[in-house]
PDB file of C-alpha atoms in Angstrom:
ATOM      1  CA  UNK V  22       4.933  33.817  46.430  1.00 68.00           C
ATOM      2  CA  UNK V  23       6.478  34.743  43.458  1.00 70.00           C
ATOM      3  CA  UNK V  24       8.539  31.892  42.797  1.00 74.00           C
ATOM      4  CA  UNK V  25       5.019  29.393  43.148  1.00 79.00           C
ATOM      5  CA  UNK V  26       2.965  31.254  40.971  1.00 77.00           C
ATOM      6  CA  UNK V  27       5.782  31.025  38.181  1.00 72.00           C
ATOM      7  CA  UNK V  28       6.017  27.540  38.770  1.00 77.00           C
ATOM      8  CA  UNK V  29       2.375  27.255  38.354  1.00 79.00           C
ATOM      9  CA  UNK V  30       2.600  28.909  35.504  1.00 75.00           C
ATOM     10  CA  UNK V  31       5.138  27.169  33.773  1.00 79.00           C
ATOM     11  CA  UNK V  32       3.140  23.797  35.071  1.00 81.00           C
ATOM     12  CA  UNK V  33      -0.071  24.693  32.891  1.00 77.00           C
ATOM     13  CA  UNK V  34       2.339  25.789  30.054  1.00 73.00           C
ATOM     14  CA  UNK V  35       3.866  22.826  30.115  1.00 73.00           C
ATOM     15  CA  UNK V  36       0.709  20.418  30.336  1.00 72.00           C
ATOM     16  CA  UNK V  37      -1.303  22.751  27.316  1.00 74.00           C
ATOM     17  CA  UNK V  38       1.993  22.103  25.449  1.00 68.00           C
ATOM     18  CA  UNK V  39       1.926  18.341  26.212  1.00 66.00           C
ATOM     19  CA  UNK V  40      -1.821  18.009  25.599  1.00 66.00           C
ATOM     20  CA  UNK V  41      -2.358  19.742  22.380  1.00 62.00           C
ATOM     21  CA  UNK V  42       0.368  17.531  20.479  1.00 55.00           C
ATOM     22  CA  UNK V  43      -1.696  15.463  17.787  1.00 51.00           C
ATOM     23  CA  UNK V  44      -0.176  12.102  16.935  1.00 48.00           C
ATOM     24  CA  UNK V  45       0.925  10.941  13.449  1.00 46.00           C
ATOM     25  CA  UNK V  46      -1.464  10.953  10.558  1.00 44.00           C
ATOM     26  CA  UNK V  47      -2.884   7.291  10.361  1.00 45.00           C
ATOM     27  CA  UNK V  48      -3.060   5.610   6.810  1.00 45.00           C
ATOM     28  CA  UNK V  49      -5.006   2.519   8.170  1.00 54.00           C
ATOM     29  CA  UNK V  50      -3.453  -0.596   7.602  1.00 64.00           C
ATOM     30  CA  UNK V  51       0.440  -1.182   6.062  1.00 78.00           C
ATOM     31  CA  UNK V  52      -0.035  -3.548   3.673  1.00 82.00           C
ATOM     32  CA  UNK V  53       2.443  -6.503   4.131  1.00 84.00           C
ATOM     33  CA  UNK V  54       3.387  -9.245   1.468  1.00 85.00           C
ATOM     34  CA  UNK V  55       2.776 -12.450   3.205  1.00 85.00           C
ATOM     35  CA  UNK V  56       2.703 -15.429   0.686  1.00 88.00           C
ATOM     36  CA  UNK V  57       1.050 -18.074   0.233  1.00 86.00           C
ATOM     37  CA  UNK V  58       3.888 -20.363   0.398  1.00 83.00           C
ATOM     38  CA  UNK V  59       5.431 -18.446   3.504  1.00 83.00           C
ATOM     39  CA  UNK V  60       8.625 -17.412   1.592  1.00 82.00           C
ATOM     40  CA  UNK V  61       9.401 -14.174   0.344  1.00 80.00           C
ATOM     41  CA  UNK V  62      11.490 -15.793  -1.863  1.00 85.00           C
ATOM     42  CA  UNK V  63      10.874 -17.241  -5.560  1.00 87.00           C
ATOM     43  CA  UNK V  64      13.187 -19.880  -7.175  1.00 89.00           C
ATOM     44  CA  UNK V  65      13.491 -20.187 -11.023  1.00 90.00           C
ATOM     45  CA  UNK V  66      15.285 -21.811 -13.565  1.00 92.00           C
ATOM     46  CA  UNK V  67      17.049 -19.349 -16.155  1.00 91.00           C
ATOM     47  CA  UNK V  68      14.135 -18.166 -18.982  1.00 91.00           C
ATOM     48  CA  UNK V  69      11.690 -20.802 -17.098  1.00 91.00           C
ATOM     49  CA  UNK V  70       8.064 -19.171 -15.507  1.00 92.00           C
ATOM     50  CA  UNK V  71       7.833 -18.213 -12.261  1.00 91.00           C
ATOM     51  CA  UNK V  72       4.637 -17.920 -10.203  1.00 90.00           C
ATOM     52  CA  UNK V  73       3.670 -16.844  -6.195  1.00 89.00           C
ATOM     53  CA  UNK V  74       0.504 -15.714  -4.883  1.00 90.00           C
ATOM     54  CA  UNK V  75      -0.570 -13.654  -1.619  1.00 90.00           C
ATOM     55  CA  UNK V  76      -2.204 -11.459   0.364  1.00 90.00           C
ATOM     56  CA  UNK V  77      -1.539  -7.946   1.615  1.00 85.00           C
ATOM     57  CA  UNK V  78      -1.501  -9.105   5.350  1.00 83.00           C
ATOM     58  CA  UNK V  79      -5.316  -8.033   6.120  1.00 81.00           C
ATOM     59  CA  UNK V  80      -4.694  -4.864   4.275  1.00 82.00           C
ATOM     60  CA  UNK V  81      -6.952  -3.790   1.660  1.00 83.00           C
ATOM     61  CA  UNK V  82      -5.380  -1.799  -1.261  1.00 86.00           C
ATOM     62  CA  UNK V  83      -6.738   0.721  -3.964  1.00 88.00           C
ATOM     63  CA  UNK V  84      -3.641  -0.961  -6.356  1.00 90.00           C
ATOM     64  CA  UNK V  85      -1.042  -2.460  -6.951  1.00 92.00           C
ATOM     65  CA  UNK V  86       2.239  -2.869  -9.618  1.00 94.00           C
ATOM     66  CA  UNK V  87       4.357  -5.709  -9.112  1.00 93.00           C
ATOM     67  CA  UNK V  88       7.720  -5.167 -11.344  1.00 94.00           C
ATOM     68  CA  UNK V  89      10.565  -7.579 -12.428  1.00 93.00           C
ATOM     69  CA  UNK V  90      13.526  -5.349 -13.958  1.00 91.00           C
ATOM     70  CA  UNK V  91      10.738  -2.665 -15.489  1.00 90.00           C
ATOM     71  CA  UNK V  92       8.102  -4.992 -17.063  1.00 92.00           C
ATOM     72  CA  UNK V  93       4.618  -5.924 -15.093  1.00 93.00           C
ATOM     73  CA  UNK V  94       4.744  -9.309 -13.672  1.00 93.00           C
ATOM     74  CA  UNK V  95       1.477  -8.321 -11.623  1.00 92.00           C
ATOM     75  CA  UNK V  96      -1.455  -5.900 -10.954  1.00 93.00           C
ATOM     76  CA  UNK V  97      -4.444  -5.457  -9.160  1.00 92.00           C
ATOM     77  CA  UNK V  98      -7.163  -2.998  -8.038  1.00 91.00           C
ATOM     78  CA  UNK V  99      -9.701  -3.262  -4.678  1.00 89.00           C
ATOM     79  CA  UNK V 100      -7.915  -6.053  -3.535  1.00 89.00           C
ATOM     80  CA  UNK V 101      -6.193  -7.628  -0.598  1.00 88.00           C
ATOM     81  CA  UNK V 102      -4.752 -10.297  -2.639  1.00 90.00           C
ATOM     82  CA  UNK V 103      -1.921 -10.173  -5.093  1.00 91.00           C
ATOM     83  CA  UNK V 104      -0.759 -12.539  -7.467  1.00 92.00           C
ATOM     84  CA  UNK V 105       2.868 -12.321 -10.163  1.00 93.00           C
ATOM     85  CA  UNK V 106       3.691 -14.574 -12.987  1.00 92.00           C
ATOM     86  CA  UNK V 107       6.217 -14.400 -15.817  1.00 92.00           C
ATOM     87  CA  UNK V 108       9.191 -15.438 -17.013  1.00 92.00           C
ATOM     88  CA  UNK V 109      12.382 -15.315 -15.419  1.00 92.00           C
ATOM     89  CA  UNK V 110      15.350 -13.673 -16.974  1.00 92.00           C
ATOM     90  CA  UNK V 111      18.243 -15.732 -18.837  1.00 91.00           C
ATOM     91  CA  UNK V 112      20.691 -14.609 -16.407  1.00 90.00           C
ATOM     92  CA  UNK V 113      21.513 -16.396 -12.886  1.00 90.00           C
ATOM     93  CA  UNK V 114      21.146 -13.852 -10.139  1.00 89.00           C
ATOM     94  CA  UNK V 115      19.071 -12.526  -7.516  1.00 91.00           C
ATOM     95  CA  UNK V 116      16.482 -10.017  -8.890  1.00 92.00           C
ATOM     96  CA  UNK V 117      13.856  -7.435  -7.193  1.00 91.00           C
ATOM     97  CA  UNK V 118      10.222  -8.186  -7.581  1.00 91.00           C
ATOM     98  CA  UNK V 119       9.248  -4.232  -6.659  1.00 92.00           C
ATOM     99  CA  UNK V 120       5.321  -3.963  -5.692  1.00 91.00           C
ATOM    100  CA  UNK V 121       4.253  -0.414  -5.563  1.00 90.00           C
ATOM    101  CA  UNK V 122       1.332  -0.615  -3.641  1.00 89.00           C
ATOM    102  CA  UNK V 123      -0.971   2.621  -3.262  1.00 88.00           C
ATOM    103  CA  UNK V 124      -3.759   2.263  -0.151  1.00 84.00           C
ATOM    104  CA  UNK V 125      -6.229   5.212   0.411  1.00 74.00           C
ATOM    105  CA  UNK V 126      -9.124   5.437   4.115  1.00 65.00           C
ATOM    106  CA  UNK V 127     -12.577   5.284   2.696  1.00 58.00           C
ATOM    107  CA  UNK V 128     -14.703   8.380   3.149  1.00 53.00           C
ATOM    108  CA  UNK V 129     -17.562   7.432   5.186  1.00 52.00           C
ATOM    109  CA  UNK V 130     -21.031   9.614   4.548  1.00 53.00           C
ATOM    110  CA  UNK V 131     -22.272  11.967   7.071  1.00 52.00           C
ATOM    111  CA  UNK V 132     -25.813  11.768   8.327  1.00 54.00           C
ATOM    112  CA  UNK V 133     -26.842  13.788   5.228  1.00 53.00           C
ATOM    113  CA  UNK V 134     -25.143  11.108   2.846  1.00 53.00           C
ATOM    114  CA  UNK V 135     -22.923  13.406   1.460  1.00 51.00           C
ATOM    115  CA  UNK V 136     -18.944  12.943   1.716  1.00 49.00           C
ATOM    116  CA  UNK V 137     -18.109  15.247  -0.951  1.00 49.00           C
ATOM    117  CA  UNK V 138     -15.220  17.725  -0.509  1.00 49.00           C
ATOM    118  CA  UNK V 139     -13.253  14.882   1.792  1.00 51.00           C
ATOM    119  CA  UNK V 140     -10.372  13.998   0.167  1.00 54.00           C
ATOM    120  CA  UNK V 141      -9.210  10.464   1.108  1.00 57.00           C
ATOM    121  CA  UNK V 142      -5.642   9.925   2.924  1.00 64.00           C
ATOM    122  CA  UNK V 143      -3.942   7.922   0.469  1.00 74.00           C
ATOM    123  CA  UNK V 144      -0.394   6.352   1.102  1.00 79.00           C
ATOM    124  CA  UNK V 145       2.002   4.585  -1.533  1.00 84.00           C
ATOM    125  CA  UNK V 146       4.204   1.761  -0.358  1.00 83.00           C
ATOM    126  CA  UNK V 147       6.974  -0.218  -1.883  1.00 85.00           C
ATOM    127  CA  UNK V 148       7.391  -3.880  -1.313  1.00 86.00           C
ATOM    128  CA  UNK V 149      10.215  -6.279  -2.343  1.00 88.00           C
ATOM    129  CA  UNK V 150      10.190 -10.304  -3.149  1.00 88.00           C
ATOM    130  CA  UNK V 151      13.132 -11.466  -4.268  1.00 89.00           C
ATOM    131  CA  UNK V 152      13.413 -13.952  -7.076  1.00 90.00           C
ATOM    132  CA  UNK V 153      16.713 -16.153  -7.416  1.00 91.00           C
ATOM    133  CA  UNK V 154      17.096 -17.500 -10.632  1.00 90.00           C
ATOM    134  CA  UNK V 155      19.042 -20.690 -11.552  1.00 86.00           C
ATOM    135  CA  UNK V 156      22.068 -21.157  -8.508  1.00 79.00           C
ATOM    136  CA  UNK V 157      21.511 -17.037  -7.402  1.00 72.00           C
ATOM    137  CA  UNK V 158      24.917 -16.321  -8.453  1.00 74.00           C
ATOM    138  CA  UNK V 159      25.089 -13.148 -11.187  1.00 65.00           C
ATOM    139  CA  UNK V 160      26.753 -14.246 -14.209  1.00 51.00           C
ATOM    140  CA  UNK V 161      29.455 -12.533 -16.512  1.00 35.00           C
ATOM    141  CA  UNK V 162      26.260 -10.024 -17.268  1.00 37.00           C
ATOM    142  CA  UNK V 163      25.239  -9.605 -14.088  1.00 38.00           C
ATOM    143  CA  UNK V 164      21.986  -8.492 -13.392  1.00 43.00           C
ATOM    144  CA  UNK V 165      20.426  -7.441  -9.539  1.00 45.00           C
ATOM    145  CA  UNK V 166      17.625  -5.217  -9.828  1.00 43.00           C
ATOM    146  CA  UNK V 167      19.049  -2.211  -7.882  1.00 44.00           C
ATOM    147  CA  UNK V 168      17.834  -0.403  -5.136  1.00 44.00           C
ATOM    148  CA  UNK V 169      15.709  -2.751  -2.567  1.00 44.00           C
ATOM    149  CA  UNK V 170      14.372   0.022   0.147  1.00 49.00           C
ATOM    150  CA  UNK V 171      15.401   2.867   2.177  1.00 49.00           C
ATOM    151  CA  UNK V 172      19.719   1.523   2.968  1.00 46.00           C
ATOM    152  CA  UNK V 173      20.532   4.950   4.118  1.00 50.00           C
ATOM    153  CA  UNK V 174      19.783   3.981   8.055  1.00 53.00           C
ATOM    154  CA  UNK V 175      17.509   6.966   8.623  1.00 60.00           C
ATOM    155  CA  UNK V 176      14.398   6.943   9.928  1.00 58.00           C
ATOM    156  CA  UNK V 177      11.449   7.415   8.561  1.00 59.00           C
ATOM    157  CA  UNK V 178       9.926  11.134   8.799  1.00 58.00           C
ATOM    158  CA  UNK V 179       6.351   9.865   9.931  1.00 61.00           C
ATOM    159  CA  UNK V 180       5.070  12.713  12.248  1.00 62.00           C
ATOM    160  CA  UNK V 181       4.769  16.036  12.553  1.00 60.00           C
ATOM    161  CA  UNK V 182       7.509  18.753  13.061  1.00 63.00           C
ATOM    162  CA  UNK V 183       7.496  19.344  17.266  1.00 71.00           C
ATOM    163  CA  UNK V 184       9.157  23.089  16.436  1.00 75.00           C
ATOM    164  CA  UNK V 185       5.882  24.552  16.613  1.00 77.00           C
ATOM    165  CA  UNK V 186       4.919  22.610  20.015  1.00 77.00           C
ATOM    166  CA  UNK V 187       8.047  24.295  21.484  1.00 81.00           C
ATOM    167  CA  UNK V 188       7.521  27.258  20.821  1.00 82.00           C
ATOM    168  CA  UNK V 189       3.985  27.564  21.703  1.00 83.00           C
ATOM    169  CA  UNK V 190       5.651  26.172  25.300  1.00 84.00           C
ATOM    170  CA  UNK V 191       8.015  28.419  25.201  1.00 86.00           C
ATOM    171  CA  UNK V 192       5.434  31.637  24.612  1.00 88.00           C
ATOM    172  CA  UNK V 193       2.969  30.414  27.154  1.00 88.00           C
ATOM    173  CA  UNK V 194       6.248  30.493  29.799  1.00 88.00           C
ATOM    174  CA  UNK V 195       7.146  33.851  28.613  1.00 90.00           C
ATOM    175  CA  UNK V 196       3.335  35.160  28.714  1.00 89.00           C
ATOM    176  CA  UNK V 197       2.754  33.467  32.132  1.00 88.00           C
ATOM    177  CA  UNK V 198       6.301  35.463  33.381  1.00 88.00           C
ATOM    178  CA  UNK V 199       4.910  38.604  31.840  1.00 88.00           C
ATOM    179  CA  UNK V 200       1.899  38.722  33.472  1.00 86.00           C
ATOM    180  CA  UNK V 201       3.418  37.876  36.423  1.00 85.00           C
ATOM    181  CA  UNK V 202       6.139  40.940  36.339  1.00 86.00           C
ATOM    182  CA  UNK V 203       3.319  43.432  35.481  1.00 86.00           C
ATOM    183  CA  UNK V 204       0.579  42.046  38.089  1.00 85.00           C
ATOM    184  CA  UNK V 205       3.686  42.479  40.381  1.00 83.00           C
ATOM    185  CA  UNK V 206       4.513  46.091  38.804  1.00 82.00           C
ATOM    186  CA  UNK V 207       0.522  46.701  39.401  1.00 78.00           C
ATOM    187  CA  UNK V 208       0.710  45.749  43.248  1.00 71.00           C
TER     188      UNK V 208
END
């Protein structure tokens, strides 16, 4: 008798445990870069202008930067389109085109039409299209853009940490055994 009602006590531990985990925050759509051309790539002659236009993949942002090695080739606010132009650097070579793309849930009002002290869950992404100037091949100066993304093979950190769901398991257990010694104790 003992031994089933500490299994049925560990059971509804277990299942409060499993049920109360929340998922992930959501941050609505992730924007995507999908050109209008279907590359991700941009082709340029050395100085010449460049130009490629877009959307955000359905997404709709609150902005955008789009950088080529630190100056603004492109920007854009309420959008889900994005556009870059400028002029391509002297050197051959393969350079970054680095959007930094910020996206934020709109607050709906309440049946009062208020919706102030709701902060809006805001996200910040960063985007890459590369541009190859003249053969793609870095000359005697040389001249990538750097860092294109997240290259230390980690994982993203998207969701909660599960510590606390174990050990509110783990106390449940011990407070279902508990109560089961002294009931025992009691009898």
């Amino acid at each position: 008798m003992r031994m089933t009602r500490l299994a049925v006590a560990t059971t509804v531990a277990g299942l409060i445990t499993l049920f109360s985990a929340t998922g992930a925050q959501a941050y609505g759509d992730e924007p995507v870069l999908t050109p209008d051309s279907g590359s991700t790539t941009i082709e340029a002659e050395p100085g010449g202008p460049f130009s490629l236009t877009g959307d955000f993949g359905g997404a709709e942002v609150e902005s955008y930067v789009a950088d080529l090695l630190g100056e603004t080739v492109g920007s854009g606010a309420n959008t889900t389109t994005w556009e870059v132009n400028g002029t391509a650097p002297e050197e051959d070579g393969e350079y970054d085109i680095v959007f930094t793309i910020e996206t934020a849930d709109e607050i709906e009002e309440s049946a009062s039409g208020l919706s102030s002290g709701f902060t809006p869950v805001s996200a910040t992404y960063t985007k890459v299209i590369t541009l190859v100037v003249g053969d793609g091949e870095a000359g005697s100066g040389g001249a990538g853009s750097g860092d294109s993304g997240n290259q230390s093979g980690e994982l993203p950190d998207t969701g909660g940490s599960n510590l606390l769901l174990i050990a509110g398991g783990a106390a449940l257990v011990l407070g279902g055994a508990g109560l089961l010694v002294a009931r025992r104790r009691s009898s």
